[in-house]
PDB file of C-alpha atoms in Angstrom:
ATOM      1  CA  UNK A  96    -121.794 -49.350  11.142  1.00  0.00           C
ATOM      2  CA  UNK A  97    -124.293 -46.540  11.398  1.00  0.00           C
ATOM      3  CA  UNK A  98    -126.536 -48.669  13.632  1.00  0.00           C
ATOM      4  CA  UNK A  99    -123.609 -49.380  15.930  1.00  0.00           C
ATOM      5  CA  UNK A 100    -122.752 -45.689  16.069  1.00  0.00           C
ATOM      6  CA  UNK A 101    -126.364 -44.730  16.922  1.00  0.00           C
ATOM      7  CA  UNK A 102    -126.469 -47.272  19.745  1.00  0.00           C
ATOM      8  CA  UNK A 103    -123.181 -45.951  21.067  1.00  0.00           C
ATOM      9  CA  UNK A 104    -124.526 -42.379  21.038  1.00  0.00           C
ATOM     10  CA  UNK A 105    -127.694 -43.460  22.867  1.00  0.00           C
ATOM     11  CA  UNK A 106    -125.671 -45.281  25.506  1.00  0.00           C
ATOM     12  CA  UNK A 107    -123.387 -42.302  25.926  1.00  0.00           C
ATOM     13  CA  UNK A 108    -126.339 -39.912  26.364  1.00  0.00           C
ATOM     14  CA  UNK A 109    -127.901 -42.275  28.877  1.00  0.00           C
ATOM     15  CA  UNK A 110    -124.652 -42.379  30.859  1.00  0.00           C
ATOM     16  CA  UNK A 111    -124.524 -38.581  30.771  1.00  0.00           C
ATOM     17  CA  UNK A 112    -128.105 -38.356  32.057  1.00  0.00           C
ATOM     18  CA  UNK A 113    -127.302 -40.816  34.839  1.00  0.00           C
ATOM     19  CA  UNK A 114    -124.212 -38.830  35.770  1.00  0.00           C
ATOM     20  CA  UNK A 115    -126.176 -35.574  35.750  1.00  0.00           C
ATOM     21  CA  UNK A 116    -128.850 -37.066  37.989  1.00  0.00           C
ATOM     22  CA  UNK A 117    -126.155 -38.439  40.271  1.00  0.00           C
ATOM     23  CA  UNK A 118    -124.438 -35.042  40.450  1.00  0.00           C
ATOM     24  CA  UNK A 119    -127.772 -33.349  41.185  1.00  0.00           C
ATOM     25  CA  UNK A 120    -128.613 -35.844  43.931  1.00  0.00           C
ATOM     26  CA  UNK A 121    -125.135 -35.442  45.397  1.00  0.00           C
ATOM     27  CA  UNK A 122    -125.417 -31.651  45.274  1.00  0.00           C
ATOM     28  CA  UNK A 123    -128.818 -31.735  47.005  1.00  0.00           C
ATOM     29  CA  UNK A 124    -127.465 -34.144  49.617  1.00  0.00           C
ATOM     30  CA  UNK A 125    -124.440 -31.935  50.293  1.00  0.00           C
ATOM     31  CA  UNK A 126    -126.677 -28.850  50.520  1.00  0.00           C
ATOM     32  CA  UNK A 127    -128.887 -30.637  53.045  1.00  0.00           C
ATOM     33  CA  UNK A 128    -125.855 -31.716  55.062  1.00  0.00           C
ATOM     34  CA  UNK A 129    -124.458 -28.177  55.011  1.00  0.00           C
ATOM     35  CA  UNK A 130    -127.810 -26.723  56.073  1.00  0.00           C
ATOM     36  CA  UNK A 131    -128.124 -29.259  58.889  1.00  0.00           C
ATOM     37  CA  UNK A 132    -124.590 -28.434  60.054  1.00  0.00           C
ATOM     38  CA  UNK A 133    -125.285 -24.686  59.980  1.00  0.00           C
ATOM     39  CA  UNK A 134    -128.541 -25.165  61.907  1.00  0.00           C
ATOM     40  CA  UNK A 135    -126.744 -27.318  64.477  1.00  0.00           C
ATOM     41  CA  UNK A 136    -123.909 -24.791  64.784  1.00  0.00           C
ATOM     42  CA  UNK A 137    -126.377 -21.917  65.146  1.00  0.00           C
ATOM     43  CA  UNK A 138    -128.285 -23.859  67.777  1.00  0.00           C
ATOM     44  CA  UNK A 139    -125.071 -24.500  69.714  1.00  0.00           C
ATOM     45  CA  UNK A 140    -124.201 -20.802  69.569  1.00  0.00           C
ATOM     46  CA  UNK A 141    -127.666 -19.840  70.815  1.00  0.00           C
ATOM     47  CA  UNK A 142    -127.397 -22.374  73.654  1.00  0.00           C
ATOM     48  CA  UNK A 143    -123.964 -21.054  74.629  1.00  0.00           C
ATOM     49  CA  UNK A 144    -125.269 -17.493  74.452  1.00  0.00           C
ATOM     50  CA  UNK A 145    -128.245 -18.420  76.643  1.00  0.00           C
ATOM     51  CA  UNK A 146    -126.037 -20.102  79.239  1.00  0.00           C
ATOM     52  CA  UNK A 147    -123.681 -17.112  79.363  1.00  0.00           C
ATOM     53  CA  UNK A 148    -126.589 -14.687  79.744  1.00  0.00           C
ATOM     54  CA  UNK A 149    -128.144 -16.820  82.493  1.00  0.00           C
ATOM     55  CA  UNK A 150    -124.847 -16.941  84.395  1.00  0.00           C
ATOM     56  CA  UNK A 151    -124.506 -13.173  84.077  1.00  0.00           C
ATOM     57  CA  UNK A 152    -128.017 -12.690  85.410  1.00  0.00           C
ATOM     58  CA  UNK A 153    -127.797 -15.256  88.206  1.00  0.00           C
ATOM     59  CA  UNK A 154    -124.579 -13.707  89.463  1.00  0.00           C
ATOM     60  CA  UNK A 155    -126.259 -10.346  90.011  1.00  0.00           C
ATOM     61  CA  UNK A 156    -129.752 -11.265  91.234  1.00  0.00           C
ATOM     62  CA  UNK A 157    -130.917 -12.040  94.765  1.00  0.00           C
ATOM     63  CA  UNK A 158    -134.371 -13.630  94.940  1.00  0.00           C
ATOM     64  CA  UNK A 159    -137.036 -14.049  97.592  1.00  0.00           C
ATOM     65  CA  UNK A 160    -138.752 -17.428  97.572  1.00  0.00           C
ATOM     66  CA  UNK A 161    -141.746 -18.228  99.804  1.00  0.00           C
ATOM     67  CA  UNK A 162    -143.057 -21.811  99.741  1.00  0.00           C
ATOM     68  CA  UNK A 163    -146.520 -22.683 101.044  1.00  0.00           C
ATOM     69  CA  UNK A 164    -147.252 -25.826 103.033  1.00  0.00           C
ATOM     70  CA  UNK A 165    -149.786 -26.997 100.428  1.00  0.00           C
ATOM     71  CA  UNK A 166    -152.000 -25.773  97.612  1.00  0.00           C
ATOM     72  CA  UNK A 167    -155.072 -25.450  99.815  1.00  0.00           C
ATOM     73  CA  UNK A 168    -156.701 -22.015  99.764  1.00  0.00           C
ATOM     74  CA  UNK A 169    -155.829 -21.462 103.429  1.00  0.00           C
ATOM     75  CA  UNK A 170    -152.163 -22.361 103.021  1.00  0.00           C
ATOM     76  CA  UNK A 171    -151.858 -20.210  99.935  1.00  0.00           C
ATOM     77  CA  UNK A 172    -153.389 -17.267 101.784  1.00  0.00           C
ATOM     78  CA  UNK A 173    -150.940 -17.770 104.653  1.00  0.00           C
ATOM     79  CA  UNK A 174    -148.082 -17.799 102.150  1.00  0.00           C
ATOM     80  CA  UNK A 175    -149.179 -14.442 100.776  1.00  0.00           C
ATOM     81  CA  UNK A 176    -149.520 -12.983 104.264  1.00  0.00           C
ATOM     82  CA  UNK A 177    -145.981 -14.091 105.072  1.00  0.00           C
ATOM     83  CA  UNK A 178    -144.745 -12.616 101.816  1.00  0.00           C
ATOM     84  CA  UNK A 179    -146.394  -9.263 102.502  1.00  0.00           C
ATOM     85  CA  UNK A 180    -145.005  -9.051 106.052  1.00  0.00           C
ATOM     86  CA  UNK A 181    -141.470 -10.026 105.043  1.00  0.00           C
ATOM     87  CA  UNK A 182    -141.366  -7.711 102.024  1.00  0.00           C
ATOM     88  CA  UNK A 183    -142.697  -4.804 104.121  1.00  0.00           C
ATOM     89  CA  UNK A 184    -140.080  -5.455 106.823  1.00  0.00           C
ATOM     90  CA  UNK A 185    -137.258  -5.682 104.312  1.00  0.00           C
ATOM     91  CA  UNK A 186    -138.443  -2.553 102.537  1.00  0.00           C
ATOM     92  CA  UNK A 187    -138.380  -0.619 105.801  1.00  0.00           C
ATOM     93  CA  UNK A 188    -135.138  -2.004 107.214  1.00  0.00           C
ATOM     94  CA  UNK A 189    -132.856  -2.792 104.293  1.00  0.00           C
ATOM     95  CA  UNK A 190    -129.778  -0.606 103.884  1.00  0.00           C
ATOM     96  CA  UNK A 191    -130.321   2.446 101.705  1.00  0.00           C
ATOM     97  CA  UNK A 192    -128.885   1.967  98.193  1.00  0.00           C
ATOM     98  CA  UNK A 193    -127.370  -1.392  99.171  1.00  0.00           C
ATOM     99  CA  UNK A 194    -125.680  -3.361  96.415  1.00  0.00           C
ATOM    100  CA  UNK A 195    -126.231  -7.074  96.002  1.00  0.00           C
ATOM    101  CA  UNK A 196    -123.457  -8.134  98.367  1.00  0.00           C
ATOM    102  CA  UNK A 197    -124.589  -5.692 101.050  1.00  0.00           C
ATOM    103  CA  UNK A 198    -128.167  -6.902 100.702  1.00  0.00           C
ATOM    104  CA  UNK A 199    -127.000 -10.498 101.068  1.00  0.00           C
ATOM    105  CA  UNK A 200    -124.966  -9.659 104.190  1.00  0.00           C
ATOM    106  CA  UNK A 201    -127.922  -7.778 105.672  1.00  0.00           C
ATOM    107  CA  UNK A 202    -130.267 -10.718 105.153  1.00  0.00           C
ATOM    108  CA  UNK A 203    -127.746 -13.200 106.520  1.00  0.00           C
ATOM    109  CA  UNK A 204    -127.331 -11.092 109.665  1.00  0.00           C
ATOM    110  CA  UNK A 205    -131.114 -10.827 110.139  1.00  0.00           C
ATOM    111  CA  UNK A 206    -132.223 -14.360 109.270  1.00  0.00           C
ATOM    112  CA  UNK A 207    -133.394 -14.965 112.835  1.00  0.00           C
ATOM    113  CA  UNK A 208    -135.593 -11.865 112.769  1.00  0.00           C
ATOM    114  CA  UNK A 209    -136.999 -12.732 109.362  1.00  0.00           C
ATOM    115  CA  UNK A 210    -137.791 -16.269 110.476  1.00  0.00           C
ATOM    116  CA  UNK A 211    -139.420 -14.990 113.674  1.00  0.00           C
ATOM    117  CA  UNK A 212    -141.555 -12.507 111.713  1.00  0.00           C
ATOM    118  CA  UNK A 213    -142.694 -15.235 109.296  1.00  0.00           C
ATOM    119  CA  UNK A 214    -143.423 -17.641 112.155  1.00  0.00           C
ATOM    120  CA  UNK A 215    -145.492 -15.044 114.021  1.00  0.00           C
ATOM    121  CA  UNK A 216    -147.453 -14.316 110.845  1.00  0.00           C
ATOM    122  CA  UNK A 217    -148.233 -18.018 110.451  1.00  0.00           C
ATOM    123  CA  UNK A 218    -149.330 -18.249 114.092  1.00  0.00           C
ATOM    124  CA  UNK A 219    -151.624 -15.224 113.764  1.00  0.00           C
ATOM    125  CA  UNK A 220    -153.231 -16.932 110.790  1.00  0.00           C
ATOM    126  CA  UNK A 221    -154.120 -19.842 113.089  1.00  0.00           C
ATOM    127  CA  UNK A 222    -151.606 -22.352 111.743  1.00  0.00           C
ATOM    128  CA  UNK A 223    -149.143 -24.469 113.712  1.00  0.00           C
ATOM    129  CA  UNK A 224    -146.809 -24.961 110.727  1.00  0.00           C
ATOM    130  CA  UNK A 225    -143.141 -24.400 111.440  1.00  0.00           C
ATOM    131  CA  UNK A 226    -141.133 -21.931 109.375  1.00  0.00           C
ATOM    132  CA  UNK A 227    -137.550 -22.032 108.141  1.00  0.00           C
ATOM    133  CA  UNK A 228    -135.586 -19.170 106.597  1.00  0.00           C
ATOM    134  CA  UNK A 229    -132.245 -19.527 104.863  1.00  0.00           C
ATOM    135  CA  UNK A 230    -130.009 -18.020 102.236  1.00  0.00           C
ATOM    136  CA  UNK A 231    -129.498 -20.710  99.653  1.00  0.00           C
ATOM    137  CA  UNK A 232    -128.230 -21.183  96.125  1.00  0.00           C
ATOM    138  CA  UNK A 233    -130.474 -23.507  94.191  1.00  0.00           C
ATOM    139  CA  UNK A 234    -131.891 -24.363  90.777  1.00  0.00           C
ATOM    140  CA  UNK A 235    -135.003 -22.418  89.781  1.00  0.00           C
ATOM    141  CA  UNK A 236    -137.290 -23.133  86.823  1.00  0.00           C
ATOM    142  CA  UNK A 237    -138.174 -20.357  84.378  1.00  0.00           C
ATOM    143  CA  UNK A 238    -140.396 -17.853  86.171  1.00  0.00           C
ATOM    144  CA  UNK A 239    -142.316 -14.776  85.078  1.00  0.00           C
ATOM    145  CA  UNK A 240    -142.766 -11.854  87.450  1.00  0.00           C
ATOM    146  CA  UNK A 241    -144.954  -9.169  85.921  1.00  0.00           C
ATOM    147  CA  UNK A 242    -143.179  -7.898  82.808  1.00  0.00           C
ATOM    148  CA  UNK A 243    -139.994  -9.855  83.498  1.00  0.00           C
ATOM    149  CA  UNK A 244    -139.170 -13.487  82.776  1.00  0.00           C
ATOM    150  CA  UNK A 245    -136.190 -15.050  84.517  1.00  0.00           C
ATOM    151  CA  UNK A 246    -134.721 -18.126  82.799  1.00  0.00           C
ATOM    152  CA  UNK A 247    -134.095 -21.459  84.436  1.00  0.00           C
ATOM    153  CA  UNK A 248    -130.840 -21.430  86.336  1.00  0.00           C
ATOM    154  CA  UNK A 249    -129.042 -21.418  89.659  1.00  0.00           C
ATOM    155  CA  UNK A 250    -129.830 -18.363  91.777  1.00  0.00           C
ATOM    156  CA  UNK A 251    -129.087 -17.074  95.264  1.00  0.00           C
ATOM    157  CA  UNK A 252    -132.294 -16.683  97.260  1.00  0.00           C
ATOM    158  CA  UNK A 253    -133.789 -15.951 100.644  1.00  0.00           C
ATOM    159  CA  UNK A 254    -135.990 -19.022 100.985  1.00  0.00           C
ATOM    160  CA  UNK A 255    -138.842 -19.116 103.489  1.00  0.00           C
ATOM    161  CA  UNK A 256    -140.458 -22.520 103.797  1.00  0.00           C
ATOM    162  CA  UNK A 257    -143.808 -22.910 105.559  1.00  0.00           C
ATOM    163  CA  UNK A 258    -144.510 -26.405 106.865  1.00  0.00           C
ATOM    164  CA  UNK A 259    -143.635 -29.005 104.225  1.00  0.00           C
ATOM    165  CA  UNK A 260    -143.135 -26.375 101.533  1.00  0.00           C
ATOM    166  CA  UNK A 261    -144.966 -28.590  99.055  1.00  0.00           C
ATOM    167  CA  UNK A 262    -147.414 -25.932  97.839  1.00  0.00           C
ATOM    168  CA  UNK A 263    -147.077 -23.424  95.027  1.00  0.00           C
ATOM    169  CA  UNK A 264    -144.435 -20.806  95.745  1.00  0.00           C
ATOM    170  CA  UNK A 265    -144.181 -17.052  95.366  1.00  0.00           C
ATOM    171  CA  UNK A 266    -141.034 -15.246  94.327  1.00  0.00           C
ATOM    172  CA  UNK A 267    -139.599 -11.885  93.387  1.00  0.00           C
ATOM    173  CA  UNK A 268    -136.224 -10.121  93.266  1.00  0.00           C
ATOM    174  CA  UNK A 269    -134.846  -8.594  96.440  1.00  0.00           C
ATOM    175  CA  UNK A 270    -131.959  -7.239  94.431  1.00  0.00           C
ATOM    176  CA  UNK A 271    -132.529  -5.358  92.227  1.00  0.00           C
ATOM    177  CA  UNK A 272    -135.465  -4.241  94.388  1.00  0.00           C
ATOM    178  CA  UNK A 273    -138.301  -5.537  92.256  1.00  0.00           C
ATOM    179  CA  UNK A 274    -140.108  -6.922  95.330  1.00  0.00           C
ATOM    180  CA  UNK A 275    -140.718  -3.379  96.464  1.00  0.00           C
ATOM    181  CA  UNK A 276    -142.697  -2.217  93.434  1.00  0.00           C
ATOM    182  CA  UNK A 277    -146.437  -2.167  92.812  1.00  0.00           C
ATOM    183  CA  UNK A 278    -147.686  -5.470  94.255  1.00  0.00           C
ATOM    184  CA  UNK A 279    -150.777  -5.443  92.005  1.00  0.00           C
ATOM    185  CA  UNK A 280    -149.325  -4.520  88.630  1.00  0.00           C
ATOM    186  CA  UNK A 281    -145.737  -5.593  89.336  1.00  0.00           C
ATOM    187  CA  UNK A 282    -144.334  -2.791  87.247  1.00  0.00           C
ATOM    188  CA  UNK A 283    -140.678  -2.240  87.985  1.00  0.00           C
ATOM    189  CA  UNK A 284    -139.873   1.453  88.161  1.00  0.00           C
ATOM    190  CA  UNK A 285    -137.326   3.049  85.864  1.00  0.00           C
ATOM    191  CA  UNK A 286    -134.639   3.141  88.555  1.00  0.00           C
ATOM    192  CA  UNK A 287    -134.860  -0.607  89.201  1.00  0.00           C
ATOM    193  CA  UNK A 288    -134.893  -1.425  85.489  1.00  0.00           C
ATOM    194  CA  UNK A 289    -131.929   0.866  84.870  1.00  0.00           C
ATOM    195  CA  UNK A 290    -130.074  -0.766  87.747  1.00  0.00           C
ATOM    196  CA  UNK A 291    -130.763  -4.213  86.306  1.00  0.00           C
ATOM    197  CA  UNK A 292    -129.572  -3.051  82.902  1.00  0.00           C
ATOM    198  CA  UNK A 293    -126.317  -1.758  84.380  1.00  0.00           C
ATOM    199  CA  UNK A 294    -125.729  -4.931  86.395  1.00  0.00           C
ATOM    200  CA  UNK A 295    -126.049  -7.490  83.608  1.00  0.00           C
ATOM    201  CA  UNK A 296    -124.867  -7.690  80.034  1.00  0.00           C
ATOM    202  CA  UNK A 297    -127.047  -6.849  77.054  1.00  0.00           C
ATOM    203  CA  UNK A 298    -127.987 -10.478  76.348  1.00  0.00           C
ATOM    204  CA  UNK A 299    -129.098 -11.098  79.939  1.00  0.00           C
ATOM    205  CA  UNK A 300    -131.207  -7.938  79.995  1.00  0.00           C
ATOM    206  CA  UNK A 301    -132.835  -8.821  76.675  1.00  0.00           C
ATOM    207  CA  UNK A 302    -133.501 -12.348  77.876  1.00  0.00           C
ATOM    208  CA  UNK A 303    -135.320 -11.062  80.978  1.00  0.00           C
ATOM    209  CA  UNK A 304    -137.368  -8.360  79.272  1.00  0.00           C
ATOM    210  CA  UNK A 305    -138.097 -10.094  75.953  1.00  0.00           C
ATOM    211  CA  UNK A 306    -141.823 -10.675  75.419  1.00  0.00           C
ATOM    212  CA  UNK A 307    -141.301 -13.506  72.900  1.00  0.00           C
ATOM    213  CA  UNK A 308    -139.074 -16.570  72.896  1.00  0.00           C
ATOM    214  CA  UNK A 309    -135.601 -15.053  72.994  1.00  0.00           C
ATOM    215  CA  UNK A 310    -133.978 -18.284  71.761  1.00  0.00           C
ATOM    216  CA  UNK A 311    -136.017 -18.143  68.545  1.00  0.00           C
ATOM    217  CA  UNK A 312    -135.228 -14.450  68.156  1.00  0.00           C
ATOM    218  CA  UNK A 313    -131.528 -15.018  68.711  1.00  0.00           C
ATOM    219  CA  UNK A 314    -131.527 -18.007  66.353  1.00  0.00           C
ATOM    220  CA  UNK A 315    -132.979 -16.110  63.412  1.00  0.00           C
ATOM    221  CA  UNK A 316    -131.968 -12.521  64.090  1.00  0.00           C
ATOM    222  CA  UNK A 317    -129.295 -12.500  66.784  1.00  0.00           C
ATOM    223  CA  UNK A 318    -125.842 -11.328  65.816  1.00  0.00           C
ATOM    224  CA  UNK A 319    -122.634 -12.928  67.043  1.00  0.00           C
ATOM    225  CA  UNK A 320    -119.129 -11.564  67.187  1.00  0.00           C
ATOM    226  CA  UNK A 321    -118.151 -14.086  64.553  1.00  0.00           C
ATOM    227  CA  UNK A 322    -120.935 -12.852  62.244  1.00  0.00           C
ATOM    228  CA  UNK A 323    -119.694  -9.288  62.123  1.00  0.00           C
TER     229      UNK A 323
END
């Protein structure tokens, strides 16, 4: 009888150990699933936040985009000459304190002059490449301009294409007027930065001026309305 009882107790303890291990494994599995779900949810929130910030930024920015015919040294030099002439002309002739819409209207009304100026610059450089100039809305990859990084997205731009336009491009912001800052150091003055800050929401401004990966920062440290 005692032997039977001892065997029963051993079997019972073994079942308890198996159940405990099973509960532990289940708990670990559920914790992993919960963590994975929270990471996925956080990632989705960051992605949504990034998209909203990009839309806010793209809706307020007007870019200048100059495309070279090729990546040869000569074609790249011509591209920079065109850029300098166009930026100087715009700086001198643009409406004083124009907002984005006014700047867009001004450029649209003077596309023929801008194209002619770019074409003459190309001719003076000894090239027979044709030039096109247009206001277009198109997808842009992520680009850094001095201290600012603009995310990938769809932006309105004055696009000047030299020849095939297959070479490396140059770009800046016509509005806010970041094209008209120091061409060497590309340091936006306080007025332009303040204007940009007023135009876009806090997320968009942080995304542009952040020196590290804003998605990582937002993922680990960013606050959401639902978190508060």
